[in-house]
Short mmCIF file of C-alpha atoms in Angstrom, two decimals:
data_model
loop_
_atom_site.label_atom_id
_atom_site.label_comp_id
_atom_site.label_asym_id
_atom_site.label_seq_id
_atom_site.Cartn_x
_atom_site.Cartn_y
_atom_site.Cartn_z
CA MET A 1453 -18.99 -52.79 -15.44
CA ASP A 1454 -15.76 -52.86 -17.21
CA VAL A 1455 -11.91 -53.73 -16.09
CA PHE A 1456 -11.08 -50.02 -16.69
CA GLU A 1457 -13.89 -48.92 -13.99
CA ARG A 1458 -11.99 -51.60 -11.60
CA VAL A 1459 -9.23 -50.16 -11.71
CA ARG A 1460 -10.54 -47.38 -8.96
CA GLU A 1461 -10.24 -49.53 -6.02
CA VAL A 1462 -7.23 -49.31 -4.13
CA ASN A 1463 -8.55 -50.35 -0.59
CA THR A 1464 -11.47 -49.77 1.48
CA SER A 1465 -10.30 -46.29 2.20
CA ALA A 1466 -9.49 -44.90 -0.93
CA SER A 1467 -11.54 -42.05 -2.95
CA LEU A 1468 -10.21 -42.04 -6.53
CA THR A 1469 -10.17 -39.33 -9.01
CA ASP A 1470 -10.47 -39.79 -12.63
CA ASP A 1471 -7.10 -38.57 -12.74
CA ARG A 1472 -5.84 -41.54 -11.27
CA VAL A 1473 -7.93 -43.59 -13.02
CA ALA A 1474 -6.49 -42.39 -15.89
CA ALA A 1475 -3.23 -43.51 -15.57
CA ALA A 1476 -4.26 -47.21 -13.75
CA ARG A 1477 -5.52 -47.21 -17.41
CA ALA A 1478 -2.13 -46.61 -19.09
CA ARG A 1479 -1.01 -49.21 -17.16
CA LEU A 1480 -3.59 -51.74 -18.99
CA LEU A 1481 -3.24 -50.09 -22.63
CA SER A 1482 0.20 -50.73 -22.67
CA GLY A 1483 0.62 -54.23 -21.70
CA ILE A 1484 2.71 -53.38 -18.69
CA ASP A 1485 0.30 -56.54 -16.32
CA GLU A 1486 2.49 -59.21 -15.62
CA SER A 1487 -0.89 -61.23 -15.92
CA ARG A 1488 -4.27 -61.65 -16.33
CA GLU A 1489 -4.24 -63.76 -12.80
CA ARG A 1490 -2.51 -60.50 -10.75
CA ASN A 1491 -4.95 -58.12 -12.31
CA ARG A 1492 -7.82 -60.65 -10.89
CA ARG A 1493 -6.50 -61.18 -7.89
CA ARG A 1494 -5.86 -57.58 -7.31
CA LEU A 1495 -9.37 -56.35 -8.45
CA ALA A 1496 -10.49 -58.84 -6.52
CA HIS A 1497 -9.79 -56.54 -3.44
CA ARG A 1498 -11.10 -53.45 -4.98
CA THR A 1499 -14.10 -51.88 -4.88
CA LEU A 1500 -15.29 -49.31 -6.89
CA LEU A 1501 -15.64 -45.57 -6.15
CA ILE A 1502 -16.78 -42.88 -7.91
CA ALA A 1503 -15.23 -39.84 -7.19
CA GLY A 1504 -16.92 -37.37 -9.12
CA ALA A 1505 -15.92 -33.28 -8.34
CA VAL A 1506 -13.04 -35.28 -5.87
CA ALA A 1507 -11.51 -35.18 -6.43
CA THR A 1508 -12.17 -34.74 -6.90
CA THR A 1509 -13.05 -35.96 -7.22
CA ALA A 1510 -12.61 -36.27 -10.85
CA ALA A 1511 -10.27 -36.54 -16.28
CA VAL A 1512 -7.49 -36.96 -18.95
CA ALA A 1513 -8.54 -38.30 -21.79
CA THR A 1514 -9.41 -42.37 -20.84
CA ALA A 1515 -7.66 -43.58 -23.77
CA VAL A 1516 -5.21 -41.98 -26.67
CA VAL A 1517 -8.26 -41.28 -28.65
CA VAL A 1518 -8.23 -40.60 -32.39
CA PHE A 1519 -11.58 -37.83 -33.13
CA THR A 1520 -12.95 -37.88 -36.01
CA GLN A 1521 -15.80 -35.71 -36.66
CA GLU A 1522 -18.66 -38.00 -35.55
CA THR A 1523 -20.76 -37.81 -32.79
CA ALA A 1524 -18.72 -38.27 -29.36
CA PRO A 1525 -19.45 -41.02 -27.35
CA PRO A 1526 -22.35 -40.41 -24.18
CA PRO A 1527 -20.51 -39.64 -20.80
CA ARG A 1528 -20.61 -42.69 -18.39
CA VAL A 1529 -22.07 -40.91 -15.63
CA GLU A 1530 -26.25 -40.03 -16.88
CA ALA A 1531 -26.81 -36.12 -16.58
CA ILE A 1532 -29.88 -36.08 -14.94
CA PRO A 1533 -31.90 -32.80 -16.19
CA THR A 1534 -32.70 -30.19 -13.33
CA PRO A 1535 -35.93 -28.52 -13.88
CA THR A 1536 -34.83 -25.35 -11.74
CA PRO A 1537 -31.50 -23.84 -11.35
CA THR A 1538 -29.20 -25.06 -8.12
CA PRO A 1539 -29.73 -22.19 -5.72
CA GLN A 1540 -26.38 -20.43 -4.63
CA PRO A 1541 -24.60 -21.84 -1.59
CA GLN A 1542 -25.58 -19.47 1.44
CA ALA A 1543 -22.07 -19.40 3.68
CA SER A 1544 -22.17 -20.11 6.84
CA PRO A 1545 -21.60 -16.61 8.84
CA SER A 1546 -19.84 -18.06 11.25
CA PRO A 1547 -17.55 -21.06 11.75
CA GLN A 1548 -20.53 -23.08 14.59
CA PRO A 1549 -19.74 -25.16 17.48
CA SER A 1550 -18.44 -28.38 16.82
CA ALA A 1551 -19.86 -31.68 17.83
CA THR A 1552 -16.85 -32.46 20.60
CA SER A 1553 -17.81 -28.92 21.92
CA GLY A 1554 -18.42 -29.25 26.01
CA THR A 1555 -17.60 -32.57 26.22
CA GLY A 1556 -13.49 -31.68 26.65
CA THR A 1557 -12.45 -33.55 23.70
CA THR A 1558 -10.22 -31.34 21.57
CA GLU A 1559 -11.25 -31.42 18.29
CA PRO A 1560 -8.76 -31.04 15.31
CA PHE A 1561 -9.70 -28.36 12.86
CA PRO A 1562 -12.67 -26.68 14.66
CA GLY A 1563 -15.44 -25.12 12.73
CA THR A 1564 -14.75 -27.69 9.53
CA THR A 1565 -17.39 -29.89 10.39
CA PRO A 1566 -20.85 -29.28 9.13
CA GLN A 1567 -23.45 -29.35 11.87
CA ALA A 1568 -27.35 -30.19 11.63
CA GLY A 1569 -29.30 -28.63 8.40
CA GLN A 1570 -25.69 -27.71 7.11
CA TYR A 1571 -23.57 -29.51 4.13
CA LEU A 1572 -20.12 -29.21 2.77
CA HIS A 1573 -20.06 -27.74 -0.04
CA ILE A 1574 -16.38 -28.50 -2.05
CA VAL A 1575 -16.15 -26.69 -5.32
CA SER A 1576 -12.87 -27.90 -7.59
CA VAL A 1577 -11.26 -26.36 -10.91
CA THR A 1578 -9.29 -28.62 -13.04
CA GLU A 1579 -6.86 -27.34 -15.89
CA ARG A 1580 -5.14 -30.50 -17.75
CA LEU A 1581 -2.98 -30.13 -20.19
CA HIS A 1582 -3.86 -32.05 -23.80
CA TYR A 1583 -1.65 -33.02 -26.61
CA ARG A 1584 -2.85 -32.76 -30.00
CA SER A 1585 -0.49 -34.98 -33.01
CA SER A 1586 -0.64 -34.31 -36.77
CA SER A 1587 -2.58 -37.42 -37.02
CA GLY A 1588 -5.66 -36.22 -35.01
CA GLU A 1589 -4.88 -38.15 -31.64
CA VAL A 1590 -5.56 -36.15 -28.20
CA PHE A 1591 -3.57 -37.55 -25.50
CA PRO A 1592 -1.58 -36.05 -22.41
CA TRP A 1593 2.29 -36.01 -21.96
CA ALA A 1594 2.60 -39.47 -20.54
CA TRP A 1595 1.06 -40.96 -23.52
CA THR A 1596 2.99 -39.08 -26.19
CA THR A 1597 5.62 -42.59 -26.54
CA GLN A 1598 2.18 -44.33 -27.54
CA SER A 1599 1.15 -42.08 -30.13
CA SER A 1600 1.97 -42.61 -33.88
CA SER A 1601 3.25 -39.01 -33.96
CA PRO A 1602 5.14 -36.20 -32.04
CA PRO A 1603 2.84 -33.79 -30.41
CA VAL A 1604 2.80 -30.42 -32.45
CA SER A 1605 -0.06 -28.18 -30.36
CA ALA A 1606 -1.27 -28.18 -26.91
CA LEU A 1607 -4.45 -26.76 -25.08
CA LEU A 1608 -4.93 -26.05 -21.82
CA ALA A 1609 -8.52 -26.85 -20.60
CA ARG A 1610 -10.34 -26.57 -17.42
CA ASP A 1611 -13.29 -28.19 -16.23
CA HIS A 1612 -15.82 -27.80 -13.17
CA ASP A 1613 -17.07 -29.70 -10.43
CA GLU A 1614 -19.16 -29.67 -7.14
CA GLN A 1615 -20.55 -31.21 -4.44
CA TYR A 1616 -22.80 -31.13 -1.57
CA VAL A 1617 -21.94 -33.11 1.62
CA PRO A 1618 -24.71 -33.14 4.19
CA ALA A 1619 -24.23 -32.95 8.20
CA GLU A 1620 -25.79 -36.24 8.41
CA ARG A 1621 -23.53 -38.45 6.22
CA SER A 1622 -26.37 -41.31 5.45
CA GLY A 1623 -28.31 -38.04 4.32
CA ASP A 1624 -28.51 -37.09 0.28
CA TRP A 1625 -25.06 -36.77 -0.95
CA TYR A 1626 -25.12 -34.17 -4.63
CA GLN A 1627 -22.11 -34.17 -7.06
CA ALA A 1628 -22.39 -31.99 -10.34
CA HIS A 1629 -19.69 -32.11 -13.23
CA GLY A 1630 -19.59 -29.50 -15.70
CA PRO A 1631 -18.91 -27.08 -17.56
CA THR A 1632 -16.09 -29.12 -19.61
CA ALA A 1633 -13.30 -28.61 -21.48
CA GLU A 1634 -13.41 -24.72 -20.91
CA LYS A 1635 -10.46 -23.18 -23.56
CA VAL A 1636 -7.67 -21.94 -21.41
CA LYS A 1637 -4.53 -21.38 -23.71
CA LEU A 1638 -3.67 -22.76 -26.63
CA PHE A 1639 0.62 -23.73 -27.08
CA PRO A 1640 2.68 -22.59 -28.59
CA GLY A 1641 2.43 -19.52 -28.59
CA VAL A 1642 -0.61 -17.12 -30.41
CA GLN A 1643 -1.91 -19.53 -33.15
CA GLY A 1644 -4.25 -18.62 -35.36
CA PRO A 1645 -8.29 -19.55 -36.24
CA ASP A 1646 -7.67 -22.75 -38.18
CA GLU A 1647 -5.63 -24.25 -34.81
CA GLU A 1648 -8.57 -23.03 -32.66
CA GLN A 1649 -11.19 -24.74 -34.91
CA ARG A 1650 -8.98 -27.79 -35.04
CA TRP A 1651 -8.85 -28.19 -30.90
CA ASN A 1652 -12.80 -27.06 -31.32
CA THR A 1653 -13.90 -29.86 -33.44
CA LEU A 1654 -10.99 -32.86 -31.27
CA MET A 1655 -12.37 -31.29 -28.08
CA PRO A 1656 -15.49 -29.27 -27.79
CA MET A 1657 -16.59 -27.10 -24.76
CA ASP A 1658 -20.15 -28.50 -23.15
CA GLY A 1659 -21.57 -26.64 -20.79
CA ASN A 1660 -23.63 -28.85 -20.12
CA VAL A 1661 -24.04 -30.34 -15.87
CA GLY A 1662 -23.86 -34.01 -15.22
CA GLU A 1663 -25.71 -33.96 -11.73
CA THR A 1664 -26.06 -37.33 -9.58
CA TRP A 1665 -27.90 -37.99 -6.44
CA SER A 1666 -26.77 -40.61 -4.16
CA THR A 1667 -27.66 -41.88 -0.55
CA GLY A 1668 -25.08 -42.31 2.30
CA GLY A 1669 -22.24 -41.58 0.38
CA LEU A 1670 -20.81 -41.35 -3.05
CA ALA A 1671 -22.77 -42.80 -5.76
CA GLY A 1672 -20.95 -46.36 -6.43
CA ASP A 1673 -21.03 -49.98 -5.29
CA ALA A 1674 -18.77 -50.06 -2.45
CA PHE A 1675 -20.00 -50.73 0.94
CA PRO A 1676 -20.34 -48.93 3.12
CA PRO A 1677 -20.39 -45.96 0.73
CA VAL A 1678 -16.98 -44.42 0.19
CA GLY A 1679 -17.72 -40.98 3.10
CA SER A 1680 -20.72 -42.56 5.14
CA THR A 1681 -19.43 -42.68 8.72
CA GLU A 1682 -19.30 -46.65 8.57
CA TYR A 1683 -16.62 -46.20 6.04
CA TYR A 1684 -14.10 -44.50 8.18
CA ALA A 1685 -15.15 -46.70 11.28
CA ASP A 1686 -12.26 -49.03 11.31
CA LEU A 1687 -9.43 -46.91 10.60
CA PRO A 1688 -7.50 -45.84 13.44
CA ARG A 1689 -6.98 -42.25 14.73
CA GLU A 1690 -3.02 -42.46 15.51
CA PRO A 1691 -1.03 -41.59 12.48
CA HIS A 1692 1.70 -44.51 13.76
CA ALA A 1693 -1.53 -46.97 14.61
CA LEU A 1694 -2.69 -45.90 10.75
CA LEU A 1695 0.08 -46.21 8.52
CA ASP A 1696 0.60 -50.04 10.16
CA HIS A 1697 -3.34 -50.53 9.38
CA LEU A 1698 -2.84 -49.00 5.96
CA ARG A 1699 0.44 -50.90 5.18
CA THR A 1700 -0.82 -54.72 6.18
CA VAL A 1701 -4.20 -53.91 4.07
CA VAL A 1702 -2.52 -52.56 0.86
CA GLY A 1703 0.83 -55.50 1.13
CA THR A 1704 -2.64 -58.01 0.79
CA TRP A 1705 -2.58 -57.68 -2.78
CA THR A 1706 0.45 -56.00 -3.94
CA SER A 1707 3.89 -57.81 -3.97
CA GLY A 1708 7.36 -55.87 -4.35
CA GLN A 1709 8.05 -52.64 -2.23
CA GLU A 1710 7.36 -50.17 -4.97
CA GLU A 1711 4.28 -51.55 -5.78
CA THR A 1712 2.84 -51.62 -1.79
CA ASP A 1713 4.09 -47.78 -1.66
CA ASP A 1714 2.44 -46.72 -4.53
CA ALA A 1715 -0.72 -48.15 -3.16
CA LEU A 1716 -0.02 -46.74 0.08
CA LEU A 1717 0.17 -43.24 -1.63
CA GLU A 1718 -2.49 -43.52 -3.88
CA ASN A 1719 -4.79 -44.44 -0.15
CA MET A 1720 -3.20 -41.81 1.25
CA THR A 1721 -3.54 -38.57 -0.88
CA SER A 1722 -6.81 -39.77 -2.44
CA THR A 1723 -8.26 -39.53 1.14
CA LEU A 1724 -7.10 -35.80 1.94
CA LEU A 1725 -7.72 -34.92 -1.42
CA SER A 1726 -11.70 -35.64 -1.10
CA ASN A 1727 -11.88 -32.96 1.27
CA PHE A 1728 -14.87 -34.70 3.10
CA ALA A 1729 -13.48 -37.17 4.91
CA PRO A 1730 -13.75 -36.37 9.05
CA ALA A 1731 -11.71 -33.89 10.63
CA ASP A 1732 -9.89 -36.41 12.96
CA VAL A 1733 -9.19 -38.86 9.76
CA ARG A 1734 -8.09 -35.74 7.74
CA GLU A 1735 -5.30 -35.30 10.73
CA ALA A 1736 -4.29 -39.01 11.15
CA TYR A 1737 -3.74 -39.27 7.58
CA MET A 1738 -1.77 -36.18 7.27
CA GLY A 1739 0.26 -37.71 9.92
CA ALA A 1740 0.75 -40.93 8.54
CA LEU A 1741 1.66 -39.27 4.91
CA THR A 1742 4.56 -37.32 6.87
CA LEU A 1743 5.64 -40.35 9.05
CA SER A 1744 5.69 -42.86 6.20
CA GLY A 1745 8.79 -40.72 4.67
CA LEU A 1746 6.96 -40.94 1.25
CA ALA A 1747 6.58 -37.39 1.08
CA ARG A 1748 8.62 -34.51 1.10
CA THR A 1749 6.54 -32.14 3.98
CA THR A 1750 7.81 -28.41 3.48
CA PRO A 1751 5.72 -26.43 5.85
CA SER A 1752 5.38 -22.65 4.78
CA ASP A 1753 4.47 -19.18 6.67
CA ASP A 1754 0.89 -18.86 5.46
CA GLY A 1755 -0.17 -21.63 7.40
CA THR A 1756 0.08 -24.67 4.42
CA VAL A 1757 1.52 -27.00 4.29
CA SER A 1758 3.11 -29.26 1.00
CA PHE A 1759 3.39 -32.77 0.59
CA GLU A 1760 5.26 -33.42 -2.41
CA VAL A 1761 5.38 -37.62 -3.54
CA ARG A 1762 7.15 -39.28 -6.50
CA ARG A 1763 4.82 -41.84 -8.27
CA GLU A 1764 6.74 -44.18 -10.11
CA GLN A 1765 3.98 -46.71 -11.14
CA TYR A 1766 2.21 -46.27 -13.99
CA SER A 1767 2.96 -42.81 -15.52
CA PRO A 1768 6.18 -41.77 -13.75
CA ARG A 1769 4.99 -38.59 -11.73
CA THR A 1770 5.51 -36.13 -9.10
CA GLU A 1771 2.16 -34.66 -7.22
CA THR A 1772 2.28 -31.49 -4.80
CA MET A 1773 -0.64 -31.32 -2.41
CA LEU A 1774 -0.83 -27.53 -0.94
CA VAL A 1775 -3.58 -28.50 2.66
CA ASP A 1776 -4.29 -25.88 4.62
CA GLU A 1777 -2.93 -26.43 8.74
CA THR A 1778 -6.02 -25.00 10.17
CA THR A 1779 -8.60 -27.01 8.52
CA GLY A 1780 -6.88 -30.25 6.61
CA TRP A 1781 -8.47 -29.32 3.51
CA VAL A 1782 -6.36 -29.54 0.36
CA THR A 1783 -6.15 -26.42 -1.80
CA VAL A 1784 -3.99 -27.67 -4.30
CA HIS A 1785 -3.22 -30.57 -6.22
CA THR A 1786 -0.94 -30.46 -8.89
CA VAL A 1787 0.58 -33.50 -11.25
CA ARG A 1788 4.23 -33.45 -13.46
CA TYR A 1789 4.84 -36.21 -15.81
CA ASP A 1790 8.42 -36.97 -16.02
CA ARG A 1791 10.23 -35.32 -19.14
CA GLU A 1792 13.25 -32.82 -19.14
CA SER A 1793 12.62 -29.38 -19.29
CA GLY A 1794 11.76 -28.08 -23.03
CA ALA A 1795 11.73 -32.05 -24.19
CA SER A 1796 11.69 -32.28 -27.65
CA GLY A 1797 7.92 -32.25 -28.98
CA ASP A 1798 6.77 -30.32 -25.21
CA MET A 1799 6.20 -26.89 -26.79
CA VAL A 1800 4.64 -26.10 -23.04
CA PRO A 1801 6.62 -24.27 -20.15
CA ALA A 1802 7.64 -26.36 -17.62
CA ASP A 1803 6.06 -24.28 -14.75
CA VAL A 1804 2.77 -24.88 -16.34
CA PRO A 1805 1.94 -28.61 -14.80
CA ASP A 1806 -0.22 -31.43 -16.89
CA ILE A 1807 -2.68 -30.93 -13.79
CA ARG A 1808 -4.09 -28.33 -11.84
CA THR A 1809 -6.61 -28.12 -9.26
CA THR A 1810 -7.73 -25.78 -7.14
CA TYR A 1811 -10.38 -26.83 -4.13
CA THR A 1812 -12.52 -24.36 -2.25
CA VAL A 1813 -14.45 -25.83 0.27
CA SER A 1814 -16.73 -24.27 2.58
CA LEU A 1815 -19.42 -24.69 5.31
CA VAL A 1816 -23.26 -23.89 3.85
CA ASN A 1817 -26.58 -23.43 5.06
CA SER A 1818 -28.73 -24.61 2.33
CA GLY A 1819 -28.27 -27.61 -0.34
CA PRO A 1820 -28.62 -27.78 -3.69
#
C-alpha cells in the first residue's frame, strides 16, 4: 500500500471518493506538506477507505500525467470477470415497513431502509472536465499551474459506478466501476476529427466493468469495515453531540482551525455522499453540517436542500450537495475549482462544473 492510498482516510467515520483522493494527492505532489513527521502522524490516525462507486463512491486524474502511445497501466482495483450478465435490478413495488414499525419509534426517512432480502441499489454517473496541454499532459483545472504549458483543449468525460448494499450489512457487498471515459463534449466549440483522435489516444473509452465483492462492508483495510453496523455504532445520533464528537476526533490529528474545519467537512460530506449510511445517521449528519456553520444551507420548494461548502485546503474549490429531504440521499454533487469566470486558458463555460455526480438510489428485491 503506497502513501497515496493512505490519504483516503479522514477518520473512522469517513468514506472518501476518488475525487477527494485526487485532491489529497495534489497536496502531496505539490510539496505543501510541512514535514514528513506531520504526514506520518496524520496517516497513523487514518484507515484506508475504498468507496468504489461512492461516492461514490469514486477519480480525476491521479497525477499530472504525460500520456504516450504505450499501454496504460492496469487499474488498482482488479476486475473480476463475470461469467454471466448481471441481472437487471427489480425495483420494490412500494416502500416496505421499517425496522421500527410498531415500536413507537419514529424512523427518519421512512421507506429508505432495505428489509430482509432487499438491497440498497446505488447508481452514480460522474462527468469530469479534463484539460489537455500542447505537450500532451492531461489534468484537472486545479493542476493547471503544475503543467508545463497552458491548456489548449478540454474534454467532458463520463464514468459509471454501481453498488448493492444488503439489508443485513454483514452480508455480501457488490461494487462495479465502468464503463469509463465515455466522451460527452469537447471544448472549445466544434472541433475536427484530429482533436477527437488526440483525445481518443490520450483517454480511450474503456467499456469494461471492474467488479468487487466484499463481506460486511466496503472492501478495504478499515476495521470495522466501512458501512458495517459496527462502523456507525459509536456515533451520536443527536446533531449537537455528533458535531462535538467529530470535532474531538479530527482534532486529535489536525493542527490549526483551517485544517480542522476541512477535515470536519471531509468527514461530514463524504458520509452523506456514500448514500448508504443508516437513516438515523444521515439525519444526524445533515443536522450537524447545518449546525457547524461551515455550509450554506438553502432549502427549495421541490423538497430538496442544498449544502454549499468551501474547501480551502489542497485545491481550493466550492462543493455543492443537493439532498432529498424525504430520503436523506444525495442526488447531485458538484465541484468547481477556484478560478475567475473566463480565466485565461479556460475554454469551458462557467456553468459547467469540474465534476458533477448524479446519484440514483432505490430499494430492490434482488441483488447482482
